[in-house]
Amino acid sequence: GENVEQHPSTLSVQEGDSAVIKCTYSDSASNYFPWYKQELGKGPQLIIDIRSNVGEKKDQRIAVTLNKTAKHFSLHITETQPEDSAVYFCAASNNARSKLTFGKGITLSVRP
Amino acid sequence: DTAVSQTPKYLVTQMGNDKSIKCEQNLGHDTMYWYKQDSKKFLKIMFSYNNKELIINETVPNRFSPKSPDKAHLNLHINSLELGDSAVYFCASSQGMESDLYEQYFGPGTRLTVT
């Protein structure tokens, strides 16, 4: 089955700097890659996703890039703010029964 | 106007008891899911239902029994609770199972503590 690795496990950046979170996946048939943000005591919130027919997608300060050859995708957050501090999960799906396989999550801390 | 809601938010119970968690979505979605998040924050799919039909059952002990009375509801009943069942359980829903429809939206979670 699919295996999603996420690294690093923690990331600390200064407010205003950029943050990059990387994930790798194992199943070359995977074609959907969402990113979720989870704040303390809340459910994961879908923040951006990308499908395999696209190499990059942007939404304001957030962007995701996909390299299908290398089987990795990354979340880029620019001009980080303290409210960006949260746990971020990447996931992948090969469209089989819409099953998502999640990475282990990364804790992002933005220092004011 | 909550999209995916779960009750209760917290559940503390003793080993051996039977308990249920309820989930409702008002998004008009066809597919609903149960996930378990362990103490290390790892999120793992347990079940999914599409139009009240069980689609995914990820080798979950048969003490866990999901029930979908209609498309908007997916409940999780757990028999003979064990210490290892302590976790946060999330319900999620998606418009469907086709590739352009399966963006999943999560509920707020139910923190289950078994003592």
CSV table of C-alpha atoms in Angstrom, one decimal:
chain,number,residue,atom,x,y,z
A,1,GLY,CA,0.0,0.0,0.0
A,2,GLU,CA,0.9,3.7,0.0
A,3,ASN,CA,3.5,5.0,2.4
A,4,VAL,CA,3.8,8.7,3.0
A,5,GLU,CA,6.9,10.1,4.7
A,6,GLN,CA,7.0,13.6,6.0
A,7,HIS,CA,10.1,15.5,7.1
A,8,PRO,CA,11.2,17.3,9.2
A,9,SER,CA,9.1,16.4,12.2
A,10,THR,CA,9.4,19.9,13.7
A,11,LEU,CA,10.2,23.2,12.1
A,12,SER,CA,10.7,26.6,13.8
A,13,VAL,CA,10.9,29.8,11.8
A,14,GLN,CA,11.0,33.5,12.5
A,15,GLU,CA,7.8,35.4,11.7
A,16,GLY,CA,8.0,36.7,8.2
A,17,ASP,CA,10.3,34.0,7.0
A,18,SER,CA,9.3,31.2,4.6
A,19,ALA,CA,8.6,27.6,5.7
A,20,VAL,CA,8.9,24.5,3.5
A,21,ILE,CA,7.6,21.1,4.4
A,22,LYS,CA,8.4,18.1,2.3
A,23,CYS,CA,6.7,14.8,1.8
A,24,THR,CA,7.5,11.7,-0.2
A,25,TYR,CA,5.2,9.0,-1.3
A,26,SER,CA,5.7,5.4,-2.5
A,27,ASP,CA,2.8,4.6,-4.8
A,28,SER,CA,3.4,5.9,-8.3
A,29,ALA,CA,-0.3,5.5,-9.0
A,30,SER,CA,-1.1,8.2,-6.4
A,31,ASN,CA,-2.8,11.2,-8.1
A,32,TYR,CA,-4.2,13.4,-5.3
A,33,PHE,CA,-2.1,15.2,-2.7
A,34,PRO,CA,-3.9,17.3,0.0
A,35,TRP,CA,-2.3,19.3,2.8
A,36,TYR,CA,-4.1,19.7,6.2
A,37,LYS,CA,-3.5,22.1,9.0
A,38,GLN,CA,-4.5,21.0,12.5
A,39,GLU,CA,-4.6,23.5,15.3
A,40,LEU,CA,-4.7,22.4,19.0
A,41,GLY,CA,-7.9,20.8,19.9
A,42,LYS,CA,-9.4,21.0,16.4
A,43,GLY,CA,-9.9,18.8,13.4
A,44,PRO,CA,-7.6,18.8,10.4
A,45,GLN,CA,-8.5,21.6,8.0
A,46,LEU,CA,-7.9,21.2,4.3
A,47,ILE,CA,-5.7,24.2,3.2
A,48,ILE,CA,-4.6,23.3,-0.3
A,49,ASP,CA,-4.4,20.3,-2.6
A,50,ILE,CA,-2.8,19.3,-5.9
A,51,ARG,CA,-3.6,16.7,-8.5
A,52,SER,CA,-1.0,14.8,-10.5
A,53,ASN,CA,-1.7,16.6,-13.7
A,54,VAL,CA,-0.5,19.9,-12.2
A,55,GLY,CA,3.1,20.8,-11.0
A,56,GLU,CA,2.3,23.7,-8.8
A,57,LYS,CA,-0.7,25.4,-7.2
A,58,LYS,CA,-0.8,28.7,-5.2
A,59,ASP,CA,-3.3,30.2,-2.9
A,60,GLN,CA,-2.2,33.5,-1.4
A,61,ARG,CA,0.7,32.8,0.9
A,62,ILE,CA,0.5,29.0,0.4
A,63,ALA,CA,1.8,27.0,-2.5
A,64,VAL,CA,2.3,23.3,-3.2
A,65,THR,CA,4.7,21.8,-5.7
A,66,LEU,CA,4.6,18.2,-7.0
A,67,ASN,CA,7.5,16.2,-8.6
A,68,LYS,CA,6.0,13.0,-9.9
A,69,THR,CA,9.3,11.6,-11.1
A,70,ALA,CA,10.9,11.9,-7.7
A,71,LYS,CA,7.6,11.1,-5.9
A,72,HIS,CA,7.7,14.1,-3.6
A,73,PHE,CA,5.6,17.2,-3.0
A,74,SER,CA,6.1,20.2,-0.8
A,75,LEU,CA,4.1,22.9,1.0
A,76,HIS,CA,5.5,26.4,0.9
A,77,ILE,CA,4.3,29.1,3.3
A,78,THR,CA,5.6,32.6,2.7
A,79,GLU,CA,5.6,35.5,5.1
A,80,THR,CA,4.8,33.3,8.0
A,81,GLN,CA,2.7,34.6,10.9
A,82,PRO,CA,2.2,33.3,14.4
A,83,GLU,CA,-1.2,32.0,13.5
A,84,ASP,CA,0.5,29.6,11.0
A,85,SER,CA,1.8,27.7,14.0
A,86,ALA,CA,0.1,24.3,13.9
A,87,VAL,CA,0.6,20.7,12.9
A,88,TYR,CA,0.6,20.2,9.1
A,89,PHE,CA,-0.2,16.8,7.5
A,90,CYS,CA,0.4,15.8,3.9
A,91,ALA,CA,-1.5,12.9,2.4
A,92,ALA,CA,-1.8,11.0,-0.8
A,93,SER,CA,-4.4,9.0,-2.6
A,94,ASN,CA,-4.4,6.7,-5.6
A,95,ASN,CA,-8.1,7.2,-6.1
A,96,ALA,CA,-8.8,3.7,-4.7
A,97,ARG,CA,-12.0,4.1,-2.8
A,98,SER,CA,-10.9,7.6,-2.0
A,99,LYS,CA,-8.6,6.4,0.7
A,100,LEU,CA,-6.1,9.0,2.0
A,101,THR,CA,-2.8,7.9,3.5
A,102,PHE,CA,-1.4,10.5,5.8
A,103,GLY,CA,2.2,11.5,6.8
A,104,LYS,CA,3.0,11.7,10.5
A,105,GLY,CA,2.7,15.4,10.6
A,106,ILE,CA,5.1,18.2,11.3
A,107,THR,CA,4.8,20.8,14.1
A,108,LEU,CA,5.4,24.3,12.7
A,109,SER,CA,6.3,27.0,15.2
A,110,VAL,CA,6.4,30.6,14.1
A,111,ARG,CA,8.4,32.8,16.5
A,112,PRO,CA,7.1,36.3,16.8
B,1,ASP,CA,-24.0,26.1,10.3
B,2,THR,CA,-21.3,23.6,11.3
B,3,ALA,CA,-20.3,21.4,8.3
B,4,VAL,CA,-19.3,18.2,10.0
B,5,SER,CA,-20.3,17.8,13.6
B,6,GLN,CA,-19.5,15.1,16.2
B,7,THR,CA,-20.9,14.3,19.6
B,8,PRO,CA,-19.7,14.1,22.2
B,9,LYS,CA,-16.5,16.1,22.1
B,10,TYR,CA,-15.1,14.3,25.2
B,11,LEU,CA,-15.9,10.8,26.3
B,12,VAL,CA,-14.4,9.3,29.5
B,13,THR,CA,-15.3,5.7,30.3
B,14,GLN,CA,-14.1,2.6,31.9
B,15,MET,CA,-12.6,-0.5,30.3
B,16,GLY,CA,-15.3,-3.0,29.2
B,17,ASN,CA,-18.0,-0.4,28.6
B,18,ASP,CA,-19.8,0.1,25.3
B,19,LYS,CA,-20.0,3.6,23.8
B,20,SER,CA,-21.1,5.4,20.7
B,21,ILE,CA,-19.9,8.5,18.8
B,22,LYS,CA,-22.2,10.3,16.4
B,23,CYS,CA,-21.3,12.2,13.3
B,24,GLU,CA,-23.5,14.4,11.1
B,25,GLN,CA,-22.7,16.4,8.0
B,26,ASN,CA,-24.9,19.1,6.4
B,27,LEU,CA,-22.8,19.4,3.2
B,28,GLY,CA,-24.9,17.1,1.1
B,29,HIS,CA,-21.9,14.8,0.7
B,30,ASP,CA,-22.2,11.1,-0.3
B,31,THR,CA,-19.1,9.7,1.5
B,32,MET,CA,-18.2,9.7,5.2
B,33,TYR,CA,-15.2,8.4,7.0
B,34,TRP,CA,-14.0,7.6,10.5
B,35,TYR,CA,-10.3,8.2,11.4
B,36,LYS,CA,-8.4,7.5,14.5
B,37,GLN,CA,-5.6,9.9,15.7
B,38,ASP,CA,-3.3,8.3,18.3
B,39,SER,CA,-1.2,10.0,21.0
B,40,LYS,CA,1.6,10.7,18.4
B,41,LYS,CA,-0.9,12.5,16.2
B,42,PHE,CA,-0.9,9.8,13.5
B,43,LEU,CA,-4.1,9.8,11.5
B,44,LYS,CA,-5.3,6.5,10.2
B,45,ILE,CA,-8.5,5.7,8.2
B,46,MET,CA,-10.8,3.2,9.9
B,47,PHE,CA,-14.0,3.1,7.8
B,48,SER,CA,-15.6,4.8,5.0
B,49,TYR,CA,-19.2,4.7,3.7
B,50,ASN,CA,-20.6,5.9,0.4
B,51,ASN,CA,-24.3,6.3,0.2
B,52,LYS,CA,-24.7,4.2,3.3
B,53,GLU,CA,-22.6,1.4,1.8
B,54,LEU,CA,-19.4,0.3,3.6
B,55,ILE,CA,-16.4,0.9,1.3
B,56,ILE,CA,-13.3,0.8,3.5
B,57,ASN,CA,-12.8,-1.3,6.6
B,58,GLU,CA,-9.1,-1.0,7.5
B,59,THR,CA,-8.5,-4.2,9.7
B,60,VAL,CA,-10.2,-2.5,12.6
B,61,PRO,CA,-11.2,-4.9,15.5
B,62,ASN,CA,-14.7,-6.0,15.2
B,63,ARG,CA,-15.5,-4.4,18.5
B,64,PHE,CA,-15.8,-1.3,16.3
B,65,SER,CA,-19.0,-1.2,14.3
B,66,PRO,CA,-19.9,1.8,12.1
B,67,LYS,CA,-23.5,2.4,11.2
B,68,SER,CA,-24.8,4.8,8.6
B,69,PRO,CA,-28.6,5.4,9.0
B,70,ASP,CA,-28.6,7.8,6.1
B,71,LYS,CA,-26.1,9.7,3.9
B,72,ALA,CA,-25.8,12.6,6.4
B,73,HIS,CA,-25.0,10.4,9.4
B,74,LEU,CA,-22.2,8.0,10.3
B,75,ASN,CA,-22.0,6.7,13.9
B,76,LEU,CA,-19.3,4.6,15.5
B,77,HIS,CA,-20.2,2.1,18.2
B,78,ILE,CA,-17.4,0.5,20.3
B,79,ASN,CA,-17.9,-2.6,22.4
B,80,SER,CA,-15.8,-3.8,25.3
B,81,LEU,CA,-13.6,-0.7,25.4
B,82,GLU,CA,-9.9,-1.2,26.0
B,83,LEU,CA,-7.2,1.1,27.2
B,84,GLY,CA,-5.6,1.1,23.7
B,85,ASP,CA,-8.8,2.6,22.3
B,86,SER,CA,-8.0,5.9,23.9
B,87,ALA,CA,-7.5,8.4,21.0
B,88,VAL,CA,-9.2,11.2,19.2
B,89,TYR,CA,-11.7,10.0,16.6
B,90,PHE,CA,-12.5,12.2,13.7
B,91,CYS,CA,-15.3,12.0,11.3
B,92,ALA,CA,-14.9,13.4,7.8
B,93,SER,CA,-17.0,13.7,4.6
B,94,SER,CA,-16.4,14.2,0.9
B,95,GLN,CA,-18.7,14.9,-1.9
B,96,GLY,CA,-18.0,11.5,-3.4
B,97,MET,CA,-15.4,8.9,-4.3
B,98,GLU,CA,-14.5,10.0,-7.9
B,99,SER,CA,-11.2,11.8,-8.2
B,100,ASP,CA,-12.6,15.3,-8.5
B,101,LEU,CA,-15.0,14.8,-5.6
B,102,TYR,CA,-13.0,13.4,-2.7
B,103,GLU,CA,-11.7,16.5,-0.9
B,104,GLN,CA,-12.3,15.5,2.7
B,105,TYR,CA,-13.6,17.8,5.4
B,106,PHE,CA,-13.1,16.8,9.0
B,107,GLY,CA,-15.2,17.3,12.1
B,108,PRO,CA,-13.9,18.7,15.4
B,109,GLY,CA,-13.0,15.2,16.9
B,110,THR,CA,-14.1,13.2,19.9
B,111,ARG,CA,-11.5,12.6,22.5
B,112,LEU,CA,-12.1,9.2,24.0
B,113,THR,CA,-10.3,8.3,27.2
B,114,VAL,CA,-10.6,4.8,28.6
B,115,THR,CA,-9.6,4.3,32.2
